[in-house]
Amino acid sequence: GIAWPPPLMNRALPTRLLAAYDGLLTRHRLATTTVSGALLGGAGDVVVQHAAASSDVDRTAAFFIFGGVLTGPINYRWLDFLAAASRSIAPQGGAASLAAKVALQSTVMQPLIYLPSFYLTNALVRRWSVAEAAEHVRAEYADTLRRLWLFWTPSVCFAFGVLPLRLQAVFFAGVGFAWNVVLSAYNGAGPQRVASVTVSQ
């Protein structure tokens, strides 16, 4: 019999899909990264909850919203700022520019923007009291930040060293999906450690 779909079509379809997606990123970067981040954030939490045989709709909603907000508007502005800042700090480019981006990502974005935004989103969506939110931050922030640096630094180096600007936010969202799944065991430790399984950086 005739194989269907033909092998050439099998190979061509992913290429066409990637090309179409890249076109969306080029023409509508903010909207495309926002939707991509929301879907990946929500999907990552669904996988983690399924593995733990649990179901928390508010938690998934928090990941969905945070994934969209972080990967969309926040990273949209931050990555443009980072590109401009690195040109000022290291106009020669190369390794010095990469080092400047990684340093700013690790010392500004992750501890001062990313994690506070994550806890704020969870507090609002999951209706935490001020005391509950403060307890999550007290119990989880330092350990989560250390894990964040260990997990994300290689990915950050790759993204800033290899990928064009329009692909970086979506790449971070995709790695964030893996981050959620990898940390599923940690998610169940301690007092509601969901805040430690962050979406994307």
PDB file of C-alpha atoms in Angstrom:
ATOM      1  CA  GLY A   1       0.000   0.000   0.000  1.00  0.00           C
ATOM      2  CA  ILE A   2       0.872   3.661  -0.252  1.00  0.00           C
ATOM      3  CA  ALA A   3       2.243   5.209   2.906  1.00  0.00           C
ATOM      4  CA  TRP A   4       0.228   8.185   4.096  1.00  0.00           C
ATOM      5  CA  PRO A   5       1.203  10.853   4.708  1.00  0.00           C
ATOM      6  CA  PRO A   6       4.236  10.628   2.399  1.00  0.00           C
ATOM      7  CA  PRO A   7       7.636  10.894   4.127  1.00  0.00           C
ATOM      8  CA  LEU A   8       8.363  14.245   2.470  1.00  0.00           C
ATOM      9  CA  MET A   9       5.120  15.650   3.825  1.00  0.00           C
ATOM     10  CA  ASN A  10       6.016  14.385   7.294  1.00  0.00           C
ATOM     11  CA  ARG A  11       9.270  16.279   7.158  1.00  0.00           C
ATOM     12  CA  ALA A  12       7.771  19.366   5.569  1.00  0.00           C
ATOM     13  CA  LEU A  13       4.888  19.828   8.025  1.00  0.00           C
ATOM     14  CA  PRO A  14       7.009  20.632  11.132  1.00  0.00           C
ATOM     15  CA  THR A  15       9.110  22.988   9.016  1.00  0.00           C
ATOM     16  CA  ARG A  16       6.015  24.817   7.785  1.00  0.00           C
ATOM     17  CA  LEU A  17       4.586  25.022  11.302  1.00  0.00           C
ATOM     18  CA  LEU A  18       7.845  26.403  12.684  1.00  0.00           C
ATOM     19  CA  ALA A  19       8.051  28.898   9.849  1.00  0.00           C
ATOM     20  CA  ALA A  20       4.459  30.020  10.492  1.00  0.00           C
ATOM     21  CA  TYR A  21       5.154  30.375  14.208  1.00  0.00           C
ATOM     22  CA  ASP A  22       8.330  32.323  13.545  1.00  0.00           C
ATOM     23  CA  GLY A  23       6.312  34.606  11.281  1.00  0.00           C
ATOM     24  CA  LEU A  24       3.839  35.237  14.106  1.00  0.00           C
ATOM     25  CA  LEU A  25       6.716  36.055  16.446  1.00  0.00           C
ATOM     26  CA  THR A  26       8.112  38.495  13.906  1.00  0.00           C
ATOM     27  CA  ARG A  27       4.788  40.254  13.219  1.00  0.00           C
ATOM     28  CA  HIS A  28       3.048  39.917  16.596  1.00  0.00           C
ATOM     29  CA  ARG A  29       5.760  39.192  19.144  1.00  0.00           C
ATOM     30  CA  LEU A  30       3.901  40.375  22.258  1.00  0.00           C
ATOM     31  CA  ALA A  31       0.637  38.549  21.535  1.00  0.00           C
ATOM     32  CA  THR A  32       2.387  35.357  20.404  1.00  0.00           C
ATOM     33  CA  THR A  33       4.694  35.162  23.413  1.00  0.00           C
ATOM     34  CA  THR A  34       1.824  35.932  25.808  1.00  0.00           C
ATOM     35  CA  VAL A  35      -0.374  33.130  24.469  1.00  0.00           C
ATOM     36  CA  SER A  36       2.571  30.703  24.274  1.00  0.00           C
ATOM     37  CA  GLY A  37       3.640  31.440  27.841  1.00  0.00           C
ATOM     38  CA  ALA A  38       0.113  31.061  29.215  1.00  0.00           C
ATOM     39  CA  LEU A  39      -0.435  27.718  27.496  1.00  0.00           C
ATOM     40  CA  LEU A  40       2.955  26.334  28.520  1.00  0.00           C
ATOM     41  CA  GLY A  41       2.566  27.571  32.082  1.00  0.00           C
ATOM     42  CA  GLY A  42      -0.865  26.006  32.487  1.00  0.00           C
ATOM     43  CA  ALA A  43       0.173  22.792  30.754  1.00  0.00           C
ATOM     44  CA  GLY A  44       3.241  22.395  32.940  1.00  0.00           C
ATOM     45  CA  ASP A  45       1.152  22.630  36.096  1.00  0.00           C
ATOM     46  CA  VAL A  46      -1.420  20.170  34.731  1.00  0.00           C
ATOM     47  CA  VAL A  47       1.368  17.630  34.135  1.00  0.00           C
ATOM     48  CA  VAL A  48       2.739  18.146  37.652  1.00  0.00           C
ATOM     49  CA  GLN A  49      -0.694  17.797  39.247  1.00  0.00           C
ATOM     50  CA  HIS A  50      -1.533  14.724  37.181  1.00  0.00           C
ATOM     51  CA  ALA A  51       1.690  13.051  38.325  1.00  0.00           C
ATOM     52  CA  ALA A  52       0.741  13.840  41.917  1.00  0.00           C
ATOM     53  CA  ALA A  53      -2.881  12.676  41.394  1.00  0.00           C
ATOM     54  CA  SER A  54      -4.142  16.075  42.501  1.00  0.00           C
ATOM     55  CA  SER A  55      -6.429  18.719  41.041  1.00  0.00           C
ATOM     56  CA  ASP A  56      -6.299  22.397  41.947  1.00  0.00           C
ATOM     57  CA  VAL A  57      -7.987  24.645  39.392  1.00  0.00           C
ATOM     58  CA  ASP A  58      -6.931  27.863  41.120  1.00  0.00           C
ATOM     59  CA  ARG A  59      -3.322  26.756  41.075  1.00  0.00           C
ATOM     60  CA  THR A  60      -3.451  25.956  37.344  1.00  0.00           C
ATOM     61  CA  ALA A  61      -5.108  29.323  36.716  1.00  0.00           C
ATOM     62  CA  ALA A  62      -2.278  31.030  38.595  1.00  0.00           C
ATOM     63  CA  PHE A  63       0.335  29.266  36.456  1.00  0.00           C
ATOM     64  CA  PHE A  64      -1.637  30.072  33.288  1.00  0.00           C
ATOM     65  CA  ILE A  65      -1.922  33.770  34.126  1.00  0.00           C
ATOM     66  CA  PHE A  66       1.646  34.075  35.377  1.00  0.00           C
ATOM     67  CA  GLY A  67       3.005  32.256  32.331  1.00  0.00           C
ATOM     68  CA  GLY A  68       1.213  34.668  30.024  1.00  0.00           C
ATOM     69  CA  VAL A  69       2.108  37.813  31.955  1.00  0.00           C
ATOM     70  CA  LEU A  70       5.756  36.866  32.461  1.00  0.00           C
ATOM     71  CA  THR A  71       6.434  35.508  28.981  1.00  0.00           C
ATOM     72  CA  GLY A  72       4.390  38.289  27.378  1.00  0.00           C
ATOM     73  CA  PRO A  73       4.465  41.852  28.765  1.00  0.00           C
ATOM     74  CA  ILE A  74       7.202  41.439  31.391  1.00  0.00           C
ATOM     75  CA  ASN A  75       9.740  39.621  29.231  1.00  0.00           C
ATOM     76  CA  TYR A  76       8.739  41.718  26.207  1.00  0.00           C
ATOM     77  CA  ARG A  77       9.979  44.853  27.985  1.00  0.00           C
ATOM     78  CA  TRP A  78      12.757  43.177  29.928  1.00  0.00           C
ATOM     79  CA  LEU A  79      14.446  41.497  26.967  1.00  0.00           C
ATOM     80  CA  ASP A  80      14.423  44.749  24.990  1.00  0.00           C
ATOM     81  CA  PHE A  81      15.909  46.538  28.011  1.00  0.00           C
ATOM     82  CA  LEU A  82      18.511  43.808  28.435  1.00  0.00           C
ATOM     83  CA  ALA A  83      19.614  44.067  24.810  1.00  0.00           C
ATOM     84  CA  ALA A  84      19.995  47.848  25.116  1.00  0.00           C
ATOM     85  CA  ALA A  85      21.731  47.634  28.504  1.00  0.00           C
ATOM     86  CA  SER A  86      24.234  45.055  27.302  1.00  0.00           C
ATOM     87  CA  ARG A  87      25.112  47.277  24.324  1.00  0.00           C
ATOM     88  CA  SER A  88      25.871  50.108  26.759  1.00  0.00           C
ATOM     89  CA  ILE A  89      27.829  47.940  29.190  1.00  0.00           C
ATOM     90  CA  ALA A  90      29.705  45.917  26.571  1.00  0.00           C
ATOM     91  CA  PRO A  91      29.510  47.685  23.193  1.00  0.00           C
ATOM     92  CA  GLN A  92      32.115  45.296  21.818  1.00  0.00           C
ATOM     93  CA  GLY A  93      29.598  42.457  22.118  1.00  0.00           C
ATOM     94  CA  GLY A  94      30.772  38.861  22.349  1.00  0.00           C
ATOM     95  CA  ALA A  95      31.468  37.211  25.693  1.00  0.00           C
ATOM     96  CA  ALA A  96      31.344  40.508  27.606  1.00  0.00           C
ATOM     97  CA  SER A  97      27.821  41.216  26.330  1.00  0.00           C
ATOM     98  CA  LEU A  98      26.692  37.700  27.204  1.00  0.00           C
ATOM     99  CA  ALA A  99      28.172  38.010  30.710  1.00  0.00           C
ATOM    100  CA  ALA A 100      26.365  41.330  31.233  1.00  0.00           C
ATOM    101  CA  LYS A 101      23.013  39.832  30.198  1.00  0.00           C
ATOM    102  CA  VAL A 102      23.418  36.768  32.401  1.00  0.00           C
ATOM    103  CA  ALA A 103      24.488  38.928  35.367  1.00  0.00           C
ATOM    104  CA  LEU A 104      21.479  41.244  35.003  1.00  0.00           C
ATOM    105  CA  GLN A 105      19.133  38.296  34.573  1.00  0.00           C
ATOM    106  CA  SER A 106      20.466  36.641  37.720  1.00  0.00           C
ATOM    107  CA  THR A 107      20.700  39.703  39.968  1.00  0.00           C
ATOM    108  CA  VAL A 108      17.752  41.827  38.804  1.00  0.00           C
ATOM    109  CA  MET A 109      15.181  39.879  36.821  1.00  0.00           C
ATOM    110  CA  GLN A 110      15.055  36.631  38.777  1.00  0.00           C
ATOM    111  CA  PRO A 111      15.170  37.858  42.409  1.00  0.00           C
ATOM    112  CA  LEU A 112      13.494  41.260  42.028  1.00  0.00           C
ATOM    113  CA  ILE A 113      10.939  40.859  39.220  1.00  0.00           C
ATOM    114  CA  TYR A 114      10.306  37.201  38.442  1.00  0.00           C
ATOM    115  CA  LEU A 115       9.824  35.693  41.903  1.00  0.00           C
ATOM    116  CA  PRO A 116       7.907  38.656  43.397  1.00  0.00           C
ATOM    117  CA  SER A 117       5.579  38.603  40.370  1.00  0.00           C
ATOM    118  CA  PHE A 118       5.039  34.883  40.804  1.00  0.00           C
ATOM    119  CA  TYR A 119       4.117  35.171  44.476  1.00  0.00           C
ATOM    120  CA  LEU A 120       1.885  38.171  43.799  1.00  0.00           C
ATOM    121  CA  THR A 121       0.023  36.322  41.031  1.00  0.00           C
ATOM    122  CA  ASN A 122      -0.496  33.278  43.234  1.00  0.00           C
ATOM    123  CA  ALA A 123      -1.643  35.407  46.166  1.00  0.00           C
ATOM    124  CA  LEU A 124      -4.249  37.188  44.037  1.00  0.00           C
ATOM    125  CA  VAL A 125      -5.534  34.217  42.025  1.00  0.00           C
ATOM    126  CA  ARG A 126      -5.486  31.711  44.876  1.00  0.00           C
ATOM    127  CA  ARG A 127      -6.839  34.234  47.379  1.00  0.00           C
ATOM    128  CA  TRP A 128      -4.012  33.955  49.896  1.00  0.00           C
ATOM    129  CA  SER A 129      -4.164  36.223  52.892  1.00  0.00           C
ATOM    130  CA  VAL A 130      -1.283  38.598  53.531  1.00  0.00           C
ATOM    131  CA  ALA A 131      -0.058  36.233  56.267  1.00  0.00           C
ATOM    132  CA  GLU A 132      -0.227  33.204  53.935  1.00  0.00           C
ATOM    133  CA  ALA A 133       1.650  35.037  51.191  1.00  0.00           C
ATOM    134  CA  ALA A 134       4.308  36.164  53.657  1.00  0.00           C
ATOM    135  CA  GLU A 135       4.713  32.581  54.913  1.00  0.00           C
ATOM    136  CA  HIS A 136       5.221  31.278  51.370  1.00  0.00           C
ATOM    137  CA  VAL A 137       7.882  33.902  50.739  1.00  0.00           C
ATOM    138  CA  ARG A 138       9.588  33.292  54.086  1.00  0.00           C
ATOM    139  CA  ALA A 139       9.626  29.497  53.682  1.00  0.00           C
ATOM    140  CA  GLU A 140      10.379  29.230  49.972  1.00  0.00           C
ATOM    141  CA  TYR A 141      12.007  32.318  48.477  1.00  0.00           C
ATOM    142  CA  ALA A 142      15.695  31.702  49.251  1.00  0.00           C
ATOM    143  CA  ASP A 143      15.625  27.997  48.364  1.00  0.00           C
ATOM    144  CA  THR A 144      13.627  28.658  45.196  1.00  0.00           C
ATOM    145  CA  LEU A 145      16.070  31.347  44.089  1.00  0.00           C
ATOM    146  CA  ARG A 146      19.018  28.978  44.530  1.00  0.00           C
ATOM    147  CA  ARG A 147      17.248  26.295  42.514  1.00  0.00           C
ATOM    148  CA  LEU A 148      16.332  28.906  39.937  1.00  0.00           C
ATOM    149  CA  TRP A 149      19.957  29.902  39.455  1.00  0.00           C
ATOM    150  CA  LEU A 150      21.149  26.293  39.216  1.00  0.00           C
ATOM    151  CA  PHE A 151      18.471  25.245  36.743  1.00  0.00           C
ATOM    152  CA  TRP A 152      18.214  28.353  34.613  1.00  0.00           C
ATOM    153  CA  THR A 153      21.762  29.677  34.210  1.00  0.00           C
ATOM    154  CA  PRO A 154      22.738  27.221  31.413  1.00  0.00           C
ATOM    155  CA  SER A 155      19.471  27.955  29.588  1.00  0.00           C
ATOM    156  CA  VAL A 156      19.976  31.712  29.990  1.00  0.00           C
ATOM    157  CA  CYS A 157      23.505  31.423  28.574  1.00  0.00           C
ATOM    158  CA  PHE A 158      22.205  29.477  25.576  1.00  0.00           C
ATOM    159  CA  ALA A 159      19.302  31.843  24.920  1.00  0.00           C
ATOM    160  CA  PHE A 160      21.354  35.026  25.135  1.00  0.00           C
ATOM    161  CA  GLY A 161      24.347  33.556  23.339  1.00  0.00           C
ATOM    162  CA  VAL A 162      22.588  31.802  20.454  1.00  0.00           C
ATOM    163  CA  LEU A 163      18.927  32.769  19.966  1.00  0.00           C
ATOM    164  CA  PRO A 164      17.554  35.911  18.302  1.00  0.00           C
ATOM    165  CA  LEU A 165      15.571  38.250  20.554  1.00  0.00           C
ATOM    166  CA  ARG A 166      12.138  37.228  19.218  1.00  0.00           C
ATOM    167  CA  LEU A 167      12.711  33.571  20.205  1.00  0.00           C
ATOM    168  CA  GLN A 168      14.106  34.113  23.699  1.00  0.00           C
ATOM    169  CA  ALA A 169      10.854  34.582  25.649  1.00  0.00           C
ATOM    170  CA  VAL A 170       9.235  31.528  24.059  1.00  0.00           C
ATOM    171  CA  PHE A 171      12.374  29.474  24.688  1.00  0.00           C
ATOM    172  CA  PHE A 172      12.242  30.472  28.356  1.00  0.00           C
ATOM    173  CA  ALA A 173       8.569  29.466  28.493  1.00  0.00           C
ATOM    174  CA  GLY A 174       9.404  26.081  26.977  1.00  0.00           C
ATOM    175  CA  VAL A 175      12.224  25.473  29.454  1.00  0.00           C
ATOM    176  CA  GLY A 176       9.827  26.597  32.161  1.00  0.00           C
ATOM    177  CA  PHE A 177       7.525  23.736  31.216  1.00  0.00           C
ATOM    178  CA  ALA A 178      10.390  21.329  31.933  1.00  0.00           C
ATOM    179  CA  TRP A 179      11.166  23.272  35.128  1.00  0.00           C
ATOM    180  CA  ASN A 180       7.651  22.604  36.386  1.00  0.00           C
ATOM    181  CA  VAL A 181       7.852  18.893  35.659  1.00  0.00           C
ATOM    182  CA  VAL A 182      11.384  18.432  37.001  1.00  0.00           C
ATOM    183  CA  LEU A 183      10.408  20.075  40.289  1.00  0.00           C
ATOM    184  CA  SER A 184       7.206  18.076  40.753  1.00  0.00           C
ATOM    185  CA  ALA A 185       8.688  16.173  43.704  1.00  0.00           C
ATOM    186  CA  TYR A 186       9.798  19.395  45.363  1.00  0.00           C
ATOM    187  CA  ASN A 187       6.321  20.771  44.757  1.00  0.00           C
ATOM    188  CA  GLY A 188       4.906  18.358  47.313  1.00  0.00           C
ATOM    189  CA  ALA A 189       7.438  19.117  50.040  1.00  0.00           C
ATOM    190  CA  GLY A 190       6.878  21.649  52.772  1.00  0.00           C
ATOM    191  CA  PRO A 191       3.916  23.971  53.227  1.00  0.00           C
ATOM    192  CA  GLN A 192       2.203  24.181  49.819  1.00  0.00           C
ATOM    193  CA  ARG A 193       5.446  24.268  47.876  1.00  0.00           C
ATOM    194  CA  VAL A 194       3.661  25.086  44.615  1.00  0.00           C
ATOM    195  CA  ALA A 195       5.298  28.495  44.661  1.00  0.00           C
ATOM    196  CA  SER A 196       8.627  26.788  44.266  1.00  0.00           C
ATOM    197  CA  VAL A 197       7.633  25.233  40.960  1.00  0.00           C
ATOM    198  CA  THR A 198       7.875  28.422  38.993  1.00  0.00           C
ATOM    199  CA  VAL A 199       6.701  28.698  35.431  1.00  0.00           C
ATOM    200  CA  SER A 200       9.356  30.349  33.384  1.00  0.00           C
ATOM    201  CA  GLN A 201      12.074  32.707  33.880  1.00  0.00           C
TER     202      GLN A 201
END
